[in-house]
mmCIF file of C-alpha atoms and ligand atoms in Angstrom:
data_model
loop_
_atom_site.group_PDB
_atom_site.id
_atom_site.type_symbol
_atom_site.label_atom_id
_atom_site.label_comp_id
_atom_site.label_asym_id
_atom_site.label_seq_id
_atom_site.Cartn_x
_atom_site.Cartn_y
_atom_site.Cartn_z
ATOM 1 C CA MET A 10 -46.058 111.038 -76.349
ATOM 2 C CA GLY A 11 -44.636 109.055 -79.699
ATOM 3 C CA THR A 12 -41.854 110.374 -81.408
ATOM 4 C CA SER A 13 -40.355 113.878 -80.099
ATOM 5 C CA VAL A 14 -39.501 116.582 -82.903
ATOM 6 C CA GLY A 15 -37.675 119.534 -81.961
ATOM 7 C CA VAL A 16 -39.247 122.887 -83.251
ATOM 8 C CA VAL A 17 -37.277 126.375 -83.252
ATOM 9 C CA GLU A 18 -39.506 129.314 -83.695
ATOM 10 C CA LYS A 19 -38.319 132.783 -84.227
ATOM 11 C CA GLU A 20 -39.001 135.823 -86.542
ATOM 12 C CA PHE A 21 -40.216 134.551 -88.939
ATOM 13 C CA SER A 22 -39.453 131.054 -89.403
ATOM 14 C CA ILE A 23 -40.479 127.452 -87.965
ATOM 15 C CA THR A 24 -37.500 124.911 -88.350
ATOM 16 C CA LEU A 25 -38.135 121.176 -87.368
ATOM 17 C CA ASP A 26 -35.120 118.987 -86.596
ATOM 18 C CA LYS A 27 -36.768 116.017 -88.401
ATOM 19 C CA THR A 28 -37.503 115.028 -91.854
ATOM 20 C CA GLY A 29 -39.671 112.177 -93.102
ATOM 21 C CA PHE A 30 -42.909 111.498 -91.242
ATOM 22 C CA THR A 31 -44.507 108.324 -91.037
ATOM 23 C CA PRO A 32 -48.148 108.119 -89.299
ATOM 24 C CA GLY A 33 -48.065 107.929 -85.525
ATOM 25 C CA ASP A 34 -48.098 110.229 -82.403
ATOM 26 C CA TYR A 35 -45.442 112.913 -82.301
ATOM 27 C CA THR A 36 -44.740 115.263 -79.679
ATOM 28 C CA PHE A 37 -43.505 118.813 -81.123
ATOM 29 C CA ALA A 38 -41.036 120.211 -78.481
ATOM 30 C CA ILE A 39 -41.153 123.869 -79.363
ATOM 31 C CA GLN A 40 -38.547 126.682 -78.322
ATOM 32 C CA ASN A 41 -39.299 130.307 -78.925
ATOM 33 C CA GLN A 42 -35.976 131.684 -79.855
ATOM 34 C CA GLY A 43 -37.134 134.905 -80.974
ATOM 35 C CA SER A 44 -38.369 138.184 -79.107
ATOM 36 C CA PHE A 45 -41.931 138.005 -80.204
ATOM 37 C CA PRO A 46 -44.412 135.537 -78.842
ATOM 38 C CA HIS A 47 -44.993 132.595 -80.985
ATOM 39 C CA ASN A 48 -46.936 129.289 -80.983
ATOM 40 C CA LEU A 49 -47.242 126.231 -83.097
ATOM 41 C CA THR A 50 -50.507 125.251 -84.918
ATOM 42 C CA ILE A 51 -51.045 122.325 -86.801
ATOM 43 C CA GLU A 52 -53.781 121.554 -89.461
ATOM 44 C CA GLY A 53 -54.406 118.498 -91.096
ATOM 45 C CA PRO A 54 -55.948 115.200 -91.746
ATOM 46 C CA GLY A 55 -57.803 114.568 -88.320
ATOM 47 C CA VAL A 56 -56.022 117.577 -86.788
ATOM 48 C CA ASP A 57 -58.435 120.326 -86.497
ATOM 49 C CA SER A 58 -56.204 123.485 -85.905
ATOM 50 C CA LYS A 59 -54.547 122.015 -82.646
ATOM 51 C CA ALA A 60 -52.298 124.561 -81.226
ATOM 52 C CA SER A 61 -49.361 124.879 -78.557
ATOM 53 C CA PRO A 62 -49.810 127.577 -75.866
ATOM 54 C CA THR A 63 -48.401 131.106 -77.235
ATOM 55 C CA LEU A 64 -44.692 131.129 -75.803
ATOM 56 C CA GLY A 65 -43.110 134.421 -75.046
ATOM 57 C CA ALA A 66 -39.384 134.920 -75.891
ATOM 58 C CA GLY A 67 -37.234 132.355 -74.704
ATOM 59 C CA GLU A 68 -40.065 129.962 -73.719
ATOM 60 C CA SER A 69 -40.504 126.291 -74.488
ATOM 61 C CA GLY A 70 -43.807 124.299 -74.821
ATOM 62 C CA SER A 71 -44.845 121.230 -76.525
ATOM 63 C CA LEU A 72 -47.774 119.982 -78.668
ATOM 64 C CA THR A 73 -48.816 116.215 -79.037
ATOM 65 C CA VAL A 74 -50.812 115.458 -82.107
ATOM 66 C CA ALA A 75 -51.417 111.996 -83.813
ATOM 67 C CA LEU A 76 -50.423 112.362 -87.827
ATOM 68 C CA GLN A 77 -52.194 110.205 -90.314
ATOM 69 C CA LYS A 78 -51.039 110.175 -93.924
ATOM 70 C CA GLY A 79 -51.382 113.219 -95.832
ATOM 71 C CA SER A 80 -50.463 116.820 -95.587
ATOM 72 C CA TYR A 81 -49.991 119.104 -92.582
ATOM 73 C CA GLU A 82 -49.705 122.760 -92.282
ATOM 74 C CA LEU A 83 -47.694 123.835 -89.137
ATOM 75 C CA SER A 84 -47.846 127.707 -88.733
ATOM 76 C CA CYS A 85 -47.849 130.318 -85.839
ATOM 77 C CA SER A 86 -51.531 131.745 -85.428
ATOM 78 C CA VAL A 87 -50.216 135.026 -83.591
ATOM 79 C CA PRO A 88 -51.599 137.700 -86.050
ATOM 80 C CA GLY A 89 -49.209 138.370 -89.225
ATOM 81 C CA HIS A 90 -46.732 135.705 -88.412
ATOM 82 C CA LYS A 91 -48.032 133.144 -90.831
ATOM 83 C CA ASP A 92 -47.950 135.549 -93.790
ATOM 84 C CA LYS A 93 -44.218 136.725 -92.884
ATOM 85 C CA GLY A 94 -43.068 132.983 -93.266
ATOM 86 C CA MET A 95 -43.977 130.935 -90.190
ATOM 87 C CA ASP A 96 -45.619 128.473 -92.297
ATOM 88 C CA ILE A 97 -44.293 125.226 -93.393
ATOM 89 C CA LYS A 98 -45.952 121.796 -94.802
ATOM 90 C CA ILE A 99 -45.031 118.410 -94.042
ATOM 91 C CA THR A 100 -46.168 115.111 -95.617
ATOM 92 C CA VAL A 101 -46.721 112.097 -93.698
ATOM 93 C CA GLY A 102 -46.469 108.884 -95.540
HETATM 94 CU CU1 LIG B 223 -45.224 133.891 -84.385
#
């Protein structure tokens, strides 16, 4: 489980309730507050495109990953959403 991080997804943004990450296990608790389907996909050191299930409007889900030192990209892999702004970067250090 590790540290819990709240994630709000909507058209077209990803917002985290935490800043400042240190290496360790994290569970991203995702709420889709939009009206389109969204997911959370994480890519970075030791994490090869790990994704939550795609959540319908109003649904919640989670994704647990082990973060190492480095830079991670968090995005939504529903086609087109990343380019529209559902794409953020976090630095773990
Ligand atoms: Cu999306």
